[in-house]
mmCIF file of C-alpha atoms in Angstrom:
data_model
loop_
_atom_site.group_PDB
_atom_site.id
_atom_site.type_symbol
_atom_site.label_atom_id
_atom_site.label_comp_id
_atom_site.label_asym_id
_atom_site.label_seq_id
_atom_site.Cartn_x
_atom_site.Cartn_y
_atom_site.Cartn_z
ATOM 1 C CA UNK A 164 106.181 103.880 88.899
ATOM 2 C CA UNK A 165 107.342 104.913 92.404
ATOM 3 C CA UNK A 166 104.359 103.246 94.104
ATOM 4 C CA UNK A 167 100.974 101.688 93.865
ATOM 5 C CA UNK A 168 98.463 104.274 92.223
ATOM 6 C CA UNK A 169 94.872 103.938 92.306
ATOM 7 C CA UNK A 170 92.057 106.104 90.222
ATOM 8 C CA UNK A 171 89.874 107.672 90.848
ATOM 9 C CA UNK A 172 90.702 108.784 94.301
ATOM 10 C CA UNK A 173 87.083 109.525 95.067
ATOM 11 C CA UNK A 174 83.876 108.368 93.375
ATOM 12 C CA UNK A 175 80.271 109.236 94.129
ATOM 13 C CA UNK A 176 77.791 107.222 92.394
ATOM 14 C CA UNK A 177 74.035 106.597 92.625
ATOM 15 C CA UNK A 178 72.591 103.361 93.881
ATOM 16 C CA UNK A 179 72.266 100.791 91.013
ATOM 17 C CA UNK A 180 75.000 102.075 88.782
ATOM 18 C CA UNK A 181 78.176 100.142 87.960
ATOM 19 C CA UNK A 182 81.504 101.410 88.983
ATOM 20 C CA UNK A 183 85.280 100.580 87.838
ATOM 21 C CA UNK A 184 88.154 101.066 90.105
ATOM 22 C CA UNK A 185 91.602 101.016 88.761
ATOM 23 C CA UNK A 186 95.090 99.983 90.299
ATOM 24 C CA UNK A 187 98.443 100.333 88.961
ATOM 25 C CA UNK A 188 100.859 98.191 90.855
ATOM 26 C CA UNK A 189 104.544 98.784 91.421
ATOM 27 C CA UNK A 190 106.567 97.911 88.128
ATOM 28 C CA UNK A 191 107.659 94.324 88.220
ATOM 29 C CA UNK A 192 105.382 93.272 91.122
ATOM 30 C CA UNK A 193 103.690 89.987 90.063
ATOM 31 C CA UNK A 194 101.235 89.845 93.004
ATOM 32 C CA UNK A 195 98.298 92.237 93.382
ATOM 33 C CA UNK A 196 95.609 92.383 96.082
ATOM 34 C CA UNK A 197 92.406 94.267 96.497
ATOM 35 C CA UNK A 198 91.160 95.035 100.073
ATOM 36 C CA UNK A 199 88.132 96.958 101.337
ATOM 37 C CA UNK A 200 88.058 99.233 104.314
ATOM 38 C CA UNK A 201 84.625 100.168 105.715
ATOM 39 C CA UNK A 202 83.205 101.598 108.806
ATOM 40 C CA UNK A 203 82.523 98.866 111.214
ATOM 41 C CA UNK A 204 84.081 96.151 109.182
ATOM 42 C CA UNK A 205 87.827 97.124 109.412
ATOM 43 C CA UNK A 206 90.044 96.304 106.516
ATOM 44 C CA UNK A 207 88.942 93.195 104.580
ATOM 45 C CA UNK A 208 90.683 91.009 101.843
ATOM 46 C CA UNK A 209 88.824 90.772 98.607
ATOM 47 C CA UNK A 210 91.046 89.001 95.956
ATOM 48 C CA UNK A 211 94.447 88.107 95.117
ATOM 49 C CA UNK A 212 96.124 87.869 91.770
ATOM 50 C CA UNK A 213 99.288 86.245 90.775
ATOM 51 C CA UNK A 214 100.018 87.427 87.241
ATOM 52 C CA UNK A 215 96.691 87.560 85.543
ATOM 53 C CA UNK A 216 95.219 84.517 87.467
ATOM 54 C CA UNK A 217 93.238 85.027 90.726
ATOM 55 C CA UNK A 218 94.186 81.851 92.846
ATOM 56 C CA UNK A 219 92.195 83.467 95.829
ATOM 57 C CA UNK A 220 89.007 85.398 95.190
ATOM 58 C CA UNK A 221 87.278 84.162 98.263
ATOM 59 C CA UNK A 222 86.884 87.581 99.900
ATOM 60 C CA UNK A 223 84.552 89.036 97.180
ATOM 61 C CA UNK A 224 81.358 89.706 98.987
ATOM 62 C CA UNK A 225 78.848 88.948 96.286
ATOM 63 C CA UNK A 226 78.709 88.199 92.555
ATOM 64 C CA UNK A 227 78.130 91.927 91.866
ATOM 65 C CA UNK A 228 82.002 92.171 92.435
ATOM 66 C CA UNK A 229 84.455 91.128 89.948
ATOM 67 C CA UNK A 230 88.116 91.982 89.049
ATOM 68 C CA UNK A 231 90.441 91.307 86.353
ATOM 69 C CA UNK A 232 94.112 91.958 85.637
ATOM 70 C CA UNK A 233 95.635 92.289 82.259
ATOM 71 C CA UNK A 234 99.247 92.059 81.066
ATOM 72 C CA UNK A 235 100.305 91.127 84.446
ATOM 73 C CA UNK A 236 99.947 94.859 85.530
ATOM 74 C CA UNK A 237 96.869 97.061 85.751
ATOM 75 C CA UNK A 238 93.833 95.698 87.585
ATOM 76 C CA UNK A 239 90.224 96.734 87.569
ATOM 77 C CA UNK A 240 87.738 96.072 90.248
ATOM 78 C CA UNK A 241 84.062 96.206 89.004
ATOM 79 C CA UNK A 242 80.988 96.652 91.142
ATOM 80 C CA UNK A 243 77.779 96.149 89.444
ATOM 81 C CA UNK A 244 74.447 97.514 90.655
ATOM 82 C CA UNK A 245 76.059 99.311 93.500
ATOM 83 C CA UNK A 246 74.457 99.313 97.028
ATOM 84 C CA UNK A 247 74.829 101.676 99.832
ATOM 85 C CA UNK A 248 76.767 99.167 101.748
ATOM 86 C CA UNK A 249 79.303 99.152 99.106
ATOM 87 C CA UNK A 250 80.425 102.473 100.325
ATOM 88 C CA UNK A 251 83.958 102.046 101.562
ATOM 89 C CA UNK A 252 87.677 102.750 100.836
ATOM 90 C CA UNK A 253 88.995 100.215 98.206
ATOM 91 C CA UNK A 254 92.687 99.719 98.742
ATOM 92 C CA UNK A 255 94.938 97.950 96.206
ATOM 93 C CA UNK A 256 98.464 96.510 97.132
ATOM 94 C CA UNK A 257 101.152 94.921 95.186
ATOM 95 C CA UNK A 258 104.220 92.703 96.175
ATOM 96 C CA UNK A 259 107.117 91.309 94.243
ATOM 97 C CA UNK A 260 106.277 87.566 93.931
ATOM 98 C CA UNK A 261 103.406 87.030 96.293
ATOM 99 C CA UNK A 262 103.550 85.154 99.649
ATOM 100 C CA UNK A 263 106.025 85.335 102.448
ATOM 101 C CA UNK A 264 108.434 86.961 102.971
ATOM 102 C CA UNK A 265 107.184 89.693 100.691
ATOM 103 C CA UNK A 266 105.884 93.005 101.877
ATOM 104 C CA UNK A 267 102.677 94.299 100.403
ATOM 105 C CA UNK A 268 102.845 97.903 99.471
ATOM 106 C CA UNK A 269 99.435 99.801 99.594
ATOM 107 C CA UNK A 270 98.194 102.386 97.288
ATOM 108 C CA UNK A 271 96.216 105.482 98.521
ATOM 109 C CA UNK A 272 92.728 104.027 97.893
ATOM 110 C CA UNK A 273 89.712 104.952 96.206
ATOM 111 C CA UNK A 274 86.780 106.222 98.304
ATOM 112 C CA UNK A 275 83.571 105.117 96.978
ATOM 113 C CA UNK A 276 80.340 106.626 98.078
ATOM 114 C CA UNK A 277 77.142 105.209 96.947
ATOM 115 C CA UNK A 278 74.043 107.598 97.393
ATOM 116 C CA UNK B 42 88.941 81.688 110.889
ATOM 117 C CA UNK B 43 91.790 84.060 111.920
ATOM 118 C CA UNK B 44 90.723 87.131 113.994
ATOM 119 C CA UNK B 45 93.095 90.026 114.961
ATOM 120 C CA UNK B 46 92.176 92.190 117.862
ATOM 121 C CA UNK B 47 93.994 95.526 118.751
ATOM 122 C CA UNK B 48 93.889 97.153 122.140
ATOM 123 C CA UNK B 49 93.331 100.044 122.890
ATOM 124 C CA UNK B 50 90.985 101.286 120.096
ATOM 125 C CA UNK B 51 92.074 104.867 120.788
ATOM 126 C CA UNK B 52 94.879 106.453 122.733
ATOM 127 C CA UNK B 53 95.709 110.018 123.578
ATOM 128 C CA UNK B 54 99.073 110.862 125.085
ATOM 129 C CA UNK B 55 101.111 113.991 125.821
ATOM 130 C CA UNK B 56 104.414 114.383 123.656
ATOM 131 C CA UNK B 57 107.415 112.524 124.831
ATOM 132 C CA UNK B 58 105.701 109.587 126.422
ATOM 133 C CA UNK B 59 106.796 106.021 125.598
ATOM 134 C CA UNK B 60 103.736 103.930 124.691
ATOM 135 C CA UNK B 61 102.782 100.407 123.774
ATOM 136 C CA UNK B 62 100.047 99.234 121.283
ATOM 137 C CA UNK B 63 98.834 95.710 121.623
ATOM 138 C CA UNK B 64 97.781 93.252 119.054
ATOM 139 C CA UNK B 65 96.512 89.572 119.403
ATOM 140 C CA UNK B 66 95.649 86.827 116.982
ATOM 141 C CA UNK B 67 93.663 83.576 117.375
ATOM 142 C CA UNK B 68 95.488 81.360 114.963
ATOM 143 C CA UNK B 69 99.310 81.060 115.552
ATOM 144 C CA UNK B 70 99.968 79.467 111.968
ATOM 145 C CA UNK B 71 101.071 82.626 110.574
ATOM 146 C CA UNK B 72 103.962 83.493 108.190
ATOM 147 C CA UNK B 73 104.575 86.914 109.520
ATOM 148 C CA UNK B 74 103.079 89.836 111.341
ATOM 149 C CA UNK B 75 103.289 93.517 110.139
ATOM 150 C CA UNK B 76 102.548 96.826 111.651
ATOM 151 C CA UNK B 77 101.155 99.734 109.429
ATOM 152 C CA UNK B 78 100.400 103.429 109.809
ATOM 153 C CA UNK B 79 97.555 104.956 108.164
ATOM 154 C CA UNK B 80 97.135 108.825 108.105
ATOM 155 C CA UNK B 81 93.592 110.274 107.465
ATOM 156 C CA UNK B 82 92.734 110.030 103.757
ATOM 157 C CA UNK B 83 95.858 108.036 102.937
ATOM 158 C CA UNK B 84 96.877 104.499 102.252
ATOM 159 C CA UNK B 85 98.848 102.218 104.422
ATOM 160 C CA UNK B 86 102.618 102.634 105.207
ATOM 161 C CA UNK B 87 104.412 99.578 106.259
ATOM 162 C CA UNK B 88 106.411 100.168 109.568
ATOM 163 C CA UNK B 89 107.862 96.830 110.660
ATOM 164 C CA UNK B 90 107.499 93.317 109.502
ATOM 165 C CA UNK B 91 108.392 90.438 111.849
ATOM 166 C CA UNK B 92 108.733 86.944 110.308
ATOM 167 C CA UNK B 93 107.176 83.995 112.353
ATOM 168 C CA UNK B 94 110.745 82.842 113.309
ATOM 169 C CA UNK B 95 111.738 86.364 114.792
ATOM 170 C CA UNK B 96 111.004 87.735 118.115
ATOM 171 C CA UNK B 97 111.325 91.446 117.320
ATOM 172 C CA UNK B 98 112.118 94.175 114.943
ATOM 173 C CA UNK B 99 113.410 97.831 115.474
ATOM 174 C CA UNK B 100 113.285 100.884 113.239
ATOM 175 C CA UNK B 101 114.166 104.167 114.855
ATOM 176 C CA UNK B 102 112.041 104.879 117.794
ATOM 177 C CA UNK B 103 109.755 101.779 116.920
ATOM 178 C CA UNK B 104 110.125 98.418 118.350
ATOM 179 C CA UNK B 105 107.725 95.320 117.497
ATOM 180 C CA UNK B 106 107.779 92.120 119.286
ATOM 181 C CA UNK B 107 106.091 88.883 118.499
ATOM 182 C CA UNK B 108 105.244 85.975 120.666
ATOM 183 C CA UNK B 109 103.794 83.530 118.116
ATOM 184 C CA UNK B 110 102.796 80.823 120.554
ATOM 185 C CA UNK B 111 100.720 83.143 122.664
ATOM 186 C CA UNK B 112 99.345 84.897 119.668
ATOM 187 C CA UNK B 113 100.482 88.497 120.830
ATOM 188 C CA UNK B 114 102.554 91.271 119.294
ATOM 189 C CA UNK B 115 103.230 94.719 120.677
ATOM 190 C CA UNK B 116 104.506 97.922 119.069
ATOM 191 C CA UNK B 117 106.447 100.117 121.263
ATOM 192 C CA UNK B 118 106.831 103.857 120.435
ATOM 193 C CA UNK B 119 109.614 105.778 122.312
ATOM 194 C CA UNK B 120 109.644 109.380 123.039
ATOM 195 C CA UNK B 121 106.289 110.071 121.064
ATOM 196 C CA UNK B 122 105.942 113.136 118.861
ATOM 197 C CA UNK B 123 102.844 114.866 117.558
ATOM 198 C CA UNK B 124 103.770 113.554 113.952
ATOM 199 C CA UNK B 125 103.165 110.001 115.230
ATOM 200 C CA UNK B 126 99.630 110.765 115.479
ATOM 201 C CA UNK B 127 97.722 108.242 113.044
ATOM 202 C CA UNK B 128 95.818 104.931 113.091
ATOM 203 C CA UNK B 129 98.070 101.864 113.566
ATOM 204 C CA UNK B 130 97.100 98.626 112.147
ATOM 205 C CA UNK B 131 98.285 95.080 112.891
ATOM 206 C CA UNK B 132 98.039 92.459 110.166
ATOM 207 C CA UNK B 133 98.939 88.806 110.120
ATOM 208 C CA UNK B 134 99.904 86.897 106.936
ATOM 209 C CA UNK B 135 98.134 83.630 106.909
ATOM 210 C CA UNK B 136 99.729 80.337 105.876
ATOM 211 C CA UNK B 137 97.907 80.495 102.488
ATOM 212 C CA UNK B 138 100.593 83.250 101.795
ATOM 213 C CA UNK B 139 98.113 85.571 100.055
ATOM 214 C CA UNK B 140 95.807 87.517 102.370
ATOM 215 C CA UNK B 141 96.519 89.811 105.241
ATOM 216 C CA UNK B 142 94.182 89.637 108.099
ATOM 217 C CA UNK B 143 93.952 93.018 109.886
ATOM 218 C CA UNK B 144 92.955 94.272 113.260
ATOM 219 C CA UNK B 145 90.538 97.345 113.653
ATOM 220 C CA UNK B 146 93.413 99.601 114.580
ATOM 221 C CA UNK B 147 94.529 101.913 117.356
ATOM 222 C CA UNK B 148 93.904 105.529 116.815
ATOM 223 C CA UNK B 149 96.866 107.481 118.365
ATOM 224 C CA UNK B 150 96.848 111.134 119.167
ATOM 225 C CA UNK B 151 100.051 112.665 120.355
ATOM 226 C CA UNK B 152 99.422 116.114 122.013
ATOM 227 C CA UNK B 153 102.038 118.815 121.922
#
């Protein structure tokens, strides 16, 4: 595709429910990243994929958060038993090979609201 | 732990002014520094990327400088226009080569 796409664009859920957020990277990009942007916290790194492996998942805030990537392409970020503090915009990015001097290209984000 | 700070947090200027946005980072062991633009409800658009070995990059009315030893970068916008109104984010790529560490951003408003 022309750019990184994410779905849904908006998600409203009730506290305690599970949610899945999807990211489609730019075709041919082997590296994929998830970030979270929340009020008062700025933009924080969550996890990095190289192919289907996640060499750096140190940014995941708790064991309620998990992510997978299949076929070296689509990635899904899953949040179990959502809490109100999980409300944020979740941004996905991809880059050609990962690491410098690659530029990370960002998707439009998924705005998650937990009631 | 790398920390990135942006000053000012918000800036409002009349159209036509030249302006400077500031970014500082605590750990100079970076591969590169990137400036992004974010419009409300949108993702991030990369504006300029400066490798650690470079001093500046230019694109149109934008010029970004990097002083790695002092942990500072500036984004200079010449002849500002209302369409420049957005949040500008500075981010550094750490030596691990994977994660970007972002500042909190400068919210710019250019008034016609």
